[in-house]
Coordinates of C-alpha atoms in Angstrom, one line a residue:
M774 CA -6.1 -28.7 -9.1
K775 CA -3.4 -26.7 -7.3
I776 CA -4.6 -23.4 -5.6
S777 CA -2.0 -20.8 -4.9
F778 CA -1.5 -18.9 -1.6
I779 CA -2.4 -15.6 -3.3
T780 CA -5.7 -17.2 -4.6
I781 CA -6.6 -18.4 -1.0
F782 CA -5.6 -15.0 0.4
L783 CA -7.8 -13.1 -2.1
I784 CA -10.8 -15.4 -1.5
H785 CA -10.3 -15.1 2.3
S786 CA -10.1 -11.3 1.9
F787 CA -13.3 -11.1 -0.2
L788 CA -15.2 -13.3 2.3
S789 CA -14.0 -11.3 5.3
F790 CA -14.8 -8.0 3.5
S791 CA -18.3 -9.1 2.7
Q792 CA -18.9 -9.8 6.4
N793 CA -17.5 -6.5 7.7
E794 CA -18.9 -3.0 6.8
G795 CA -15.5 -1.3 7.2
L796 CA -14.7 2.4 6.9
D797 CA -14.6 4.3 3.6
A798 CA -11.4 6.4 3.1
V799 CA -9.2 7.9 0.4
I800 CA -5.5 8.3 -0.3
N801 CA -4.8 12.1 -0.2
W802 CA -4.8 13.2 -3.9
K803 CA -1.6 15.2 -3.2
F804 CA 0.2 11.9 -2.3
I805 CA 2.4 11.1 -5.4
D806 CA 4.2 8.0 -4.2
K807 CA 3.0 4.5 -4.7
V808 CA 1.0 2.8 -2.0
K809 CA 2.4 -0.7 -1.5
I810 CA 0.0 -3.6 -0.8
Y811 CA 1.1 -6.6 1.2
D812 CA -0.4 -10.0 1.9
N813 CA -0.3 -9.3 5.7
P814 CA 1.2 -6.7 8.0
K815 CA 5.0 -6.5 7.3
G816 CA 4.4 -9.5 4.9
K817 CA 5.0 -10.2 1.3
F818 CA 4.7 -7.4 -1.3
I819 CA 1.8 -8.0 -3.7
E820 CA 1.4 -4.9 -5.8
A821 CA 1.5 -1.1 -5.7
I822 CA -1.1 1.5 -6.7
Q823 CA -0.7 5.2 -7.4
N824 CA -2.9 8.3 -7.7
D825 CA -3.2 9.3 -11.4
T826 CA -3.1 13.1 -10.9
I827 CA -3.0 13.8 -14.7
S828 CA -6.3 12.0 -15.3
E829 CA -7.6 12.9 -11.8
N830 CA -8.2 9.3 -11.1
F831 CA -7.6 9.0 -7.3
I832 CA -7.4 6.1 -5.0
S833 CA -10.3 5.2 -2.7
L834 CA -10.4 2.4 -0.2
K835 CA -12.4 0.6 2.5
I836 CA -10.5 0.0 5.7
I837 CA -11.6 -3.4 7.0
E838 CA -9.3 -4.0 9.9
V839 CA -6.5 -2.1 11.8
K840 CA -3.4 -3.8 13.2
K841 CA -0.8 -1.5 14.7
D842 CA 0.7 0.4 11.7
F843 CA -1.3 -1.4 9.0
F844 CA -4.8 -1.3 7.5
R845 CA -6.4 -4.3 5.8
V846 CA -8.2 -2.7 2.8
Q847 CA -10.0 -3.1 -0.4
I848 CA -8.4 -0.5 -2.6
G849 CA -8.5 0.8 -6.2
L850 CA -8.6 3.8 -8.5
E851 CA -12.0 5.5 -8.5
M852 CA -12.5 5.2 -12.3
S853 CA -11.6 1.5 -12.4
D854 CA -13.7 -1.5 -11.4
E855 CA -10.5 -3.4 -10.3
K856 CA -10.2 -3.5 -6.6
L857 CA -7.3 -5.1 -4.7
N858 CA -7.4 -6.7 -1.2
G859 CA -4.5 -6.6 1.1
W860 CA -2.6 -4.6 3.8
I861 CA -1.2 -1.1 3.5
K862 CA 0.9 0.8 5.9
S863 CA -1.0 3.5 7.7
G864 CA 0.2 7.1 7.3
D865 CA -0.7 10.8 6.9
Y866 CA -1.9 10.0 3.3
V867 CA -4.8 7.8 4.4
G868 CA -7.9 9.7 5.5
A869 CA -11.0 11.6 4.5
Y870 CA -12.5 15.1 4.6
H871 CA -15.1 16.7 6.8
K872 CA -18.6 16.5 5.3
S873 CA -19.7 20.0 6.3
E874 CA -16.6 22.1 5.5
R875 CA -16.9 25.8 6.3
F876 CA -13.9 28.1 6.5
P877 CA -13.2 28.4 9.3
M878 CA -15.3 26.0 11.4
D879 CA -15.4 24.5 14.9
L880 CA -14.4 20.9 15.1
L881 CA -15.4 18.8 18.1
L882 CA -13.3 15.7 18.9
Y883 CA -13.8 13.2 21.7
S884 CA -11.0 11.6 23.8
H885 CA -12.9 8.3 23.6
P886 CA -15.3 6.8 21.0
N887 CA -18.6 8.0 22.5
K888 CA -20.6 11.2 22.6
E889 CA -21.2 10.9 26.4
E890 CA -17.5 11.4 27.0
E891 CA -16.8 14.4 29.2
N892 CA -13.3 15.0 27.8
K893 CA -14.1 16.9 24.6
I894 CA -11.6 18.7 22.4
L895 CA -13.0 21.8 20.7
L896 CA -11.0 23.2 17.9
K897 CA -12.3 26.7 17.3
N898 CA -11.9 28.3 13.9
W899 CA -10.3 25.2 12.4
N900 CA -9.5 25.4 8.7
P901 CA -10.7 22.1 7.2
G902 CA -8.3 20.0 5.2
F903 CA -7.3 16.4 4.8
I904 CA -8.1 14.4 8.0
T905 CA -5.7 11.5 8.7
I906 CA -7.4 8.3 9.9
L907 CA -5.5 6.3 12.6
D908 CA -8.1 3.7 13.7
F909 CA -11.8 3.0 13.8
K910 CA -14.3 1.2 16.2
K911 CA -17.8 0.6 14.8
E912 CA -19.2 4.1 14.3
W913 CA -16.2 6.0 15.6
V914 CA -12.9 7.0 13.9
L915 CA -9.7 8.1 15.5
I916 CA -8.3 11.0 13.5
V917 CA -5.5 13.5 13.5
V918 CA -5.8 17.0 12.2
N919 CA -3.5 20.1 12.0
Y920 CA -4.7 22.9 14.2
E921 CA -2.7 26.1 14.6
G922 CA 0.5 24.3 13.7
V923 CA -0.1 21.4 16.2
R924 CA -1.4 17.9 15.4
K925 CA -4.6 17.2 17.4
K926 CA -5.9 13.7 17.9
G927 CA -9.4 12.6 18.8
W928 CA -12.5 10.5 17.9
I929 CA -15.2 11.6 15.5
H930 CA -18.4 9.9 14.4
K931 CA -17.8 8.3 11.0
D932 CA -20.9 10.0 9.6
S933 CA -19.0 13.3 9.8
L934 CA -16.4 12.1 7.3
C935 CA -16.5 12.3 3.5
A936 CA -14.3 9.7 1.7
N937 CA -14.4 11.5 -1.7
S938 CA -11.5 13.2 -3.4
Y939 CA -13.9 15.0 -5.8
S940 CA -16.5 16.5 -3.5
T941 CA -17.0 17.5 0.2
C942 CA -20.2 15.5 0.4
S943 CA -22.1 18.5 1.8

């Protein structure tokens, strides 16, 4: 029996996924382009997936691994049981929302992934919106947000994020 490269890749992705908790995220519901899925970073194109804004069926994903400008993910539309495994290019369209959105609110970011860090970044009167995910390490997520017309980068605990395009999780 001959097994294809794609079959081996999907089995490997499934086994690796089951061993790694990962990070829940969404593709911004405003993102109208297709998200291309590859077999490895800068590798062979497998498939593309797109938000269905008419039916309000948006893309959710679990980030399993980060390599430079790519995320290894399990990805699919919320209202579908079909999930794809592969690599997507990171970008402003991959992220989440803050769980306790208040308009405005103060947002505390850390320069390193721990709460003991002395170099804290306090964004006073921040207007919550889509939060771009850049990286994650265990319980911590490196994010970028817009604040007073400037992009601010820092670490936040993953429990502060809501990977849901339909609710703020608060």
